[in-house]
């Protein structure tokens, strides 16, 4: 900072002149990035009419709503080139990993940085499978949910709940540097939490499924692969020598591997934001799971199926495409914030779908999906906007063919993503210079200082976003009972009955 502006052309710096003060600054460019804190040195006296809340004397702020161009850390885990359709885990192309590796081997790679040897993998796999069993008391916890609870709500809560079992691995109880020391003991506690979280993710997910089906819970079996054990825990119904279908087990493993990480998306960022306070990893992963639950993130695979059902048959595709172009509809499973040519995962998922359909039979929606895909890929609207199928376009069809309920699809995204979240968490805990709590800035545009007004002297401020409404005025007459009907709990509709207002 502070070098003269006449830095030679080609030097790795940015020359900035603050026209408020006439001062010039030279900001270093490192790895094609500039540090936002360098701008903090650019202060200016408050100009006439400038709001005091703009704090010009305290330095320039950098604003970036939605993190569109802010790098919040240095990472060695995943690289994406959205223009070229490239995805690499620790340098390895996703296509090679999907073909040659397994979800657990890739988990080792993502978390520890290199592919394991045979014996390293054996230890890792054994530890994870060994830690898949959960305390029997947890069964009561699962049974406390309503029959129609969304499985992501159950999984999110269960992850947070289970964290309460490990007081010896909780920085709030054992000291804030429990995971940041980097010594042998600290790394061992960290590994154990990693084994537990990956091992128990499938168990919790299967329990979330079974409790809604009214099935007894199943103890994780021995001798099966990670995805084999998961399918067993989901589907076992007392059959003798039951083993999951190996083709479906392999297909799910490939899907898990493809979903294991995707650098700093909303949920990984949530995990890191939460972890930056040095909370225990179960709590941080639960927060990531909550973020993934949102329809803009983990729910697109489910939306694709709803869309295909609404289209119904290939003959209706042209009308649907026209509706998309008129912006009356959205083509779910197409487009991506990062990938502007193609999502490399979508090709692998498409191939995996063919393998699955050989076992399950073709899904009745496949023809419609293919007609939709082909029509969109030829249409100028989609070509011009660089809209191609993303990973969710085909994955929902596979999950459906395998018999998973629609609302379980985000769980099938969350379980493998636990791996990526943990890789980011571990990297953050061990990063050079320690952990800095994530505390973004804001641009305060609210009221400037004002004095408290006694209640009798106030003038009512009204407006739809300014005043809370009585909930029973939303289309209902007050003075009558509104009781939630069993059938309408999910859509939050209410049934009227005489008397007073009743809600859960
Ligand atoms: N259908 C129709 N039009 C689309 C679609 C789509 N699926 N996606 C983008 N567009 C259009 C936009 O309307 C916009 O058109 P305009 O420039 O004429 O206004 C243009 O393409 C650019 O789109 P943006 O919204 O700027 O792209 P952005 O990067 O903000 O959004 C997103 C990406 C959210 C994924 C978007 O493409 C979308 O909504 N897709 C459907 C939902 C989906 O499949 N999500 C899963 C993503 S993958 C994942 O999370 C694993």
XYZ file of C-alpha atoms in Angstrom, residues 64-69 80-83 262 264-265 296 334-341 343 345 386-388 390:
28
model
C -20.698 -7.449 -2.495
C -24.315 -8.490 -2.009
C -24.550 -12.288 -2.220
C -20.767 -12.838 -2.398
C -20.722 -12.510 -6.190
C -17.022 -11.695 -6.339
C -14.333 -25.321 -10.712
C -13.956 -23.634 -14.094
C -17.551 -22.826 -14.946
C -16.803 -21.645 -18.472
C -18.761 -28.160 -4.812
C -18.061 -22.524 -1.553
C -21.785 -22.883 -2.230
C -32.619 -22.595 -4.191
C -31.135 -26.287 -16.391
C -28.703 -23.428 -15.834
C -26.091 -22.890 -13.148
C -24.498 -19.893 -11.437
C -21.008 -21.210 -12.109
C -21.251 -23.543 -15.108
C -21.921 -21.580 -18.254
C -21.322 -24.359 -20.758
C -22.118 -29.210 -15.709
C -21.499 -34.044 -13.404
C -25.768 -20.791 -22.158
C -28.310 -22.908 -20.300
C -27.452 -26.599 -20.133
C -27.113 -29.386 -14.403
